[in-house]
Short mmCIF file of C-alpha atoms and ligand atoms in Angstrom, two decimals:
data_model
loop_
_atom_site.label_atom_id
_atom_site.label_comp_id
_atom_site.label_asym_id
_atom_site.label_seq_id
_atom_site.Cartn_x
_atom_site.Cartn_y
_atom_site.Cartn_z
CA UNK A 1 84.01 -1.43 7.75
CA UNK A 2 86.41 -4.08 8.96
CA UNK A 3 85.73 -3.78 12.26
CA UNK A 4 83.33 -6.79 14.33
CA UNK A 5 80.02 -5.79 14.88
CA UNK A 6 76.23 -6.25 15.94
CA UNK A 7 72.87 -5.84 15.17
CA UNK A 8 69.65 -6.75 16.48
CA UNK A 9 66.78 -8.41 14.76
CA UNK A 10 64.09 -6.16 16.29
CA UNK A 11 60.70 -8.34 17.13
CA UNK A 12 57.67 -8.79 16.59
CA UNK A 13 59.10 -9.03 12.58
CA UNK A 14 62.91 -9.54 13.35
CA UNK A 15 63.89 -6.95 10.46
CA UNK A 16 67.55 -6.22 11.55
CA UNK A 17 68.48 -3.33 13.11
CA UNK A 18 71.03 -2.31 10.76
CA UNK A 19 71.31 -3.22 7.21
CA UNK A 20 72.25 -1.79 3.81
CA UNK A 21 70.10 -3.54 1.35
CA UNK A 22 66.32 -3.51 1.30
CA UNK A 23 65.13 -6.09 -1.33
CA UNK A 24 61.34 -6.52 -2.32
CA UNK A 25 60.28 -8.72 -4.93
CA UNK A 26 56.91 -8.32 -6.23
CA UNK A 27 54.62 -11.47 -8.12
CA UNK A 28 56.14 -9.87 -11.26
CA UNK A 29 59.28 -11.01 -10.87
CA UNK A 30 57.51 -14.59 -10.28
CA UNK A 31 56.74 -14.96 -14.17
CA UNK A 32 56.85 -18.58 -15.41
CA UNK A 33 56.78 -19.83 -11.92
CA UNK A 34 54.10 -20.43 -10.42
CA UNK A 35 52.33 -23.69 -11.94
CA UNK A 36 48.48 -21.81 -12.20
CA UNK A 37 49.43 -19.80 -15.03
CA UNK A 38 45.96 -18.32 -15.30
CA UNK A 39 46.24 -17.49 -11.49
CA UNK A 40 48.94 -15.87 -11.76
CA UNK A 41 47.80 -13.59 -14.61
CA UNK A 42 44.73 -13.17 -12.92
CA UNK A 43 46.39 -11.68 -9.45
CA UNK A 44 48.64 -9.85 -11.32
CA UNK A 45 45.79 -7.92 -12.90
CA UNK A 46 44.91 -6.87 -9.61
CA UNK A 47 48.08 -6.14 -7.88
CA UNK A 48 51.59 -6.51 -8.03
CA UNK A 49 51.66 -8.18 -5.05
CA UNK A 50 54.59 -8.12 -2.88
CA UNK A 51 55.82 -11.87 -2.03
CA UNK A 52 58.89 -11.62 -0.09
CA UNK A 53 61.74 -8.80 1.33
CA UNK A 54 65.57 -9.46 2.18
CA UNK A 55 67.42 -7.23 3.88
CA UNK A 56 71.34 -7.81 3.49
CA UNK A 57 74.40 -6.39 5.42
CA UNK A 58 76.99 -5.28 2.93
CA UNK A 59 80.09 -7.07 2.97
CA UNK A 60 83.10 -7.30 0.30
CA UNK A 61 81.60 -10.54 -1.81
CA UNK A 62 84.67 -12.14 -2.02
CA UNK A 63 86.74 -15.72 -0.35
CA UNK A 64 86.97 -15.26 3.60
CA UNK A 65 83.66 -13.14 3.84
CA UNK A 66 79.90 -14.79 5.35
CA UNK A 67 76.86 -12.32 3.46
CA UNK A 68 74.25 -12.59 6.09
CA UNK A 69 70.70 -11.00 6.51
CA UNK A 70 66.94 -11.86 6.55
CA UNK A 71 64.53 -13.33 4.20
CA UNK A 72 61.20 -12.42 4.65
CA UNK A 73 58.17 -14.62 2.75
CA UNK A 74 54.87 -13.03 3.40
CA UNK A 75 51.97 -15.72 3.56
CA UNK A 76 49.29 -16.37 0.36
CA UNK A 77 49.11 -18.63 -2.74
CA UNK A 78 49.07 -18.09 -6.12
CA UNK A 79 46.19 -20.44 -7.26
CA UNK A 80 46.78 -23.73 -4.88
CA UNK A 81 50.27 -22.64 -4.64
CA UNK A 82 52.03 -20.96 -1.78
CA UNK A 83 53.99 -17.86 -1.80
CA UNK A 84 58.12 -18.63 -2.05
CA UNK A 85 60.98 -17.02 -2.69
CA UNK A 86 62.47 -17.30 -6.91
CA UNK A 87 65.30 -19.87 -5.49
CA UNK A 88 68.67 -20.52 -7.07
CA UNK A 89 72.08 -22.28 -7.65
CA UNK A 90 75.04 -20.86 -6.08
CA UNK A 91 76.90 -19.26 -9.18
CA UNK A 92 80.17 -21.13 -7.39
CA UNK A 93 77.85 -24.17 -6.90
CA UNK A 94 80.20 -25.62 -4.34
CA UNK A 95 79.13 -23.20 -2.06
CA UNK A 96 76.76 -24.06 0.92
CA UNK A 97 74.38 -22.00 3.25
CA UNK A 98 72.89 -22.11 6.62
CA UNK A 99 69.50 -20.74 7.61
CA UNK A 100 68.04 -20.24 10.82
CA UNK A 101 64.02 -20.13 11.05
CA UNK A 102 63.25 -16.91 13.54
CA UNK A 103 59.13 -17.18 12.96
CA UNK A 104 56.69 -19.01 10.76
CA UNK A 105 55.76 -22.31 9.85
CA UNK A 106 57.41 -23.29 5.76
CA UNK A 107 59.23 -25.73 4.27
CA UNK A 108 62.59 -25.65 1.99
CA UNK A 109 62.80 -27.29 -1.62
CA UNK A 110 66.16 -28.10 -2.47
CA UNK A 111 67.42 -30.38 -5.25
CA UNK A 112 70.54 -30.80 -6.89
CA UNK A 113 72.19 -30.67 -10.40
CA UNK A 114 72.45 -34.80 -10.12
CA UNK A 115 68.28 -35.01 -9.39
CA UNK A 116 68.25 -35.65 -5.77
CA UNK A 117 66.00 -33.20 -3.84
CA UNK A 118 64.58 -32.25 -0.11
CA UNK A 119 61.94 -31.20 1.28
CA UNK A 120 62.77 -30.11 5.04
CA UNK A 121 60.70 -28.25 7.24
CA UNK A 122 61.21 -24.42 8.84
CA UNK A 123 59.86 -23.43 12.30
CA UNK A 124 60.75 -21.50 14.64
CA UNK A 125 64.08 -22.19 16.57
CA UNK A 126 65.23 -24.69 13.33
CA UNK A 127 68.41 -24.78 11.64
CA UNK A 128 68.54 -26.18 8.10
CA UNK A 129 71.69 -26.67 6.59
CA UNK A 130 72.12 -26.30 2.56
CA UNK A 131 74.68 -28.15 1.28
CA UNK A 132 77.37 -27.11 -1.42
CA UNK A 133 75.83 -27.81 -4.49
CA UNK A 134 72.06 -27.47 -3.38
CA UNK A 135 69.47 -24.93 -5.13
CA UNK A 136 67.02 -23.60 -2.43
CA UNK A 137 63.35 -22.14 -2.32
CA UNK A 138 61.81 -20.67 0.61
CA UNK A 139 57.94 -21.37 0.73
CA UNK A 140 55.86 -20.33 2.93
CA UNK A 141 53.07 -22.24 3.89
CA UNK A 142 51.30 -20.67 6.74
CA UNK A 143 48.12 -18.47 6.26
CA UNK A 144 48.57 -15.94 8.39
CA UNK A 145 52.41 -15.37 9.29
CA UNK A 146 55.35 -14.48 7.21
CA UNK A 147 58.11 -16.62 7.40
CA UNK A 148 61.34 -15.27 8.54
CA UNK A 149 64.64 -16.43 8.45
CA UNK A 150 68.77 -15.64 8.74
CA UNK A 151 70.70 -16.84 6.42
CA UNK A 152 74.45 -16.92 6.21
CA UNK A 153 76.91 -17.98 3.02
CA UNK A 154 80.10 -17.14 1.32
CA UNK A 155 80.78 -14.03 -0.16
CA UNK A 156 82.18 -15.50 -3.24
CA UNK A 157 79.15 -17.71 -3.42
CA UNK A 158 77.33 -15.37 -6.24
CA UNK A 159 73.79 -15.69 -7.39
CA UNK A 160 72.57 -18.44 -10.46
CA UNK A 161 68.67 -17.87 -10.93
CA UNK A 162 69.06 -18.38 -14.68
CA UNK A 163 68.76 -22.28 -14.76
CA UNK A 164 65.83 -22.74 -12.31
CA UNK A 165 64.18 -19.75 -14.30
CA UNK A 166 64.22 -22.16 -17.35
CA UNK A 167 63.69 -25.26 -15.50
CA UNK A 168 61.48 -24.73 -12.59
CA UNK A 169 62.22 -27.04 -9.13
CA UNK A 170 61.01 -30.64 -9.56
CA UNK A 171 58.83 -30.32 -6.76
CA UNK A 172 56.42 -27.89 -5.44
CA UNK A 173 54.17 -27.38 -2.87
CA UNK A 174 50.77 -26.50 -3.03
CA UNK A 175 47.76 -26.77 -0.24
CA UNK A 176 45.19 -29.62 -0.66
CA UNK A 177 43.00 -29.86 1.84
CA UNK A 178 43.97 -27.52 3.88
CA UNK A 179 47.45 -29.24 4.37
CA UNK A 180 50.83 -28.30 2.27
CA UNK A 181 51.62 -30.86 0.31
CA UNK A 182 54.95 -32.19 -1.90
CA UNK A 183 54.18 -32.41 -5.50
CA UNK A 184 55.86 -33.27 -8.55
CA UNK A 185 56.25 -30.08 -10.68
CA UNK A 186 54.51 -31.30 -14.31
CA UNK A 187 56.38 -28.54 -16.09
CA UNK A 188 59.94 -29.24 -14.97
CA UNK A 189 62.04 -29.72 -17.68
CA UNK A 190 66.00 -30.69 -17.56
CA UNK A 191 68.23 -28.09 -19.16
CA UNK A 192 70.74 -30.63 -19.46
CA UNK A 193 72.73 -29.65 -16.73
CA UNK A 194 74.41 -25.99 -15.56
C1 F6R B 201 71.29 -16.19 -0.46
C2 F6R B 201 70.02 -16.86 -0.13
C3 F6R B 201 68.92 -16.07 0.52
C4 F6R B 201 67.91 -15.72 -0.57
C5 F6R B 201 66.63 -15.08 -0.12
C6 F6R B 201 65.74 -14.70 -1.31
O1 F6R B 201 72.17 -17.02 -1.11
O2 F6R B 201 69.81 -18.01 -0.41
O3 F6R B 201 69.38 -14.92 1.09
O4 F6R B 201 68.59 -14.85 -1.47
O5 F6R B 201 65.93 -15.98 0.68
O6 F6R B 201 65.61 -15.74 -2.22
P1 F6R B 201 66.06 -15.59 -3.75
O7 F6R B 201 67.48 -15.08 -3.73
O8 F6R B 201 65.97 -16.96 -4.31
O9 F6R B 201 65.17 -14.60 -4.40
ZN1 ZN B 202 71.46 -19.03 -1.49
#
């Protein structure tokens, strides 16, 4: 469809009220992740939990094009460790993103090929800006409420999960006293750049 068009994101939840993708990733896919291994195993021997749901509008994924949907993090930890989305590299890294935060209370973890990294806050209303060049993480780090946002980017942008599969974020947050907190991540390890 070339044509402009709308959609509504359809409250209490804001799941749109069009789309063509329904994703759902489960703790499964989380393997390696999370830094409470033996969590981790432990849940999973329960259920296979769902953690988080995108829902995408199809468009061509090439130069000119903005993919767009909604990223949905549903609350809970894994061990100390909250629920968040896998996180990636932009395949064309110099590709940026913008997210808008429709409900929820999370943060974003962002770092770069270089070794800087950010921590910046999500809540309702806020606009967060991802940089070209920037891998990002959802986390969601309420209790209770799933943490929705938009996002928008390129469609030539493409999808790199690979290196923070083998390399983990530097920094991760978990809840300590009942407050999320920014830690180092004791397992990161440098692949020696993408
Ligand atoms: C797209 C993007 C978001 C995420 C979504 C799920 O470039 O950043 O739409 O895809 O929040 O996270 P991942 O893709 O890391 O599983
Ligand atoms: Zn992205």
């Amino acid at each position: 469809m070339n044509k402009p068009y709308t959609f509504d994101l359809i409250k209490p939840d804001f799941i749109p009220s069009r789309y063509d993708n329904h994703i759902i990733r489960r703790l499964s896919s989380m393997k390696g992740q999370y830094l409470d291994q033996q969590a981790y195993q432990k849940m999973l021997s329960h259920t296979d939990r769902v953690l988080y749901e995108v829902y995408e509008l199809k468009r061509p994924e090439i130069v000119g094009e903005l993919l767009h949907g909604i990223s949905i993090v549903h609350p809970g930890k894994v061990g100390q460790e909250f629920f968040m989305t896998k996180g990636h590299f932009h395949t064309l890294l110099e590709t940026a993103e913008v997210y808008n935060c429709l409900k929820g209370q999370g943060v974003m973890v962002m770092e770069t090929p270089e070794g800087d990294w950010a921590v910046e806050e999500l809540y309702p209303s806020r606009v967060l800006y991802v940089p070209p060049c920037w891998a990002h993480r959802s986390v969601n780090t309420s209790r209770t409420d799933d943490l929705v946002t938009f996002f928008v980017y390129p469609g030539n942008s493409g999808h790199d999960y690979g290196t923070i599969e083998q390399q983990g974020f530097r920094k991760l947050v978990i809840e300590e006293s009942g407050q999320p907190v920014v830690i180092d991540n004791p397992r990161w390890q440098p692949t020696g750049g993408r």
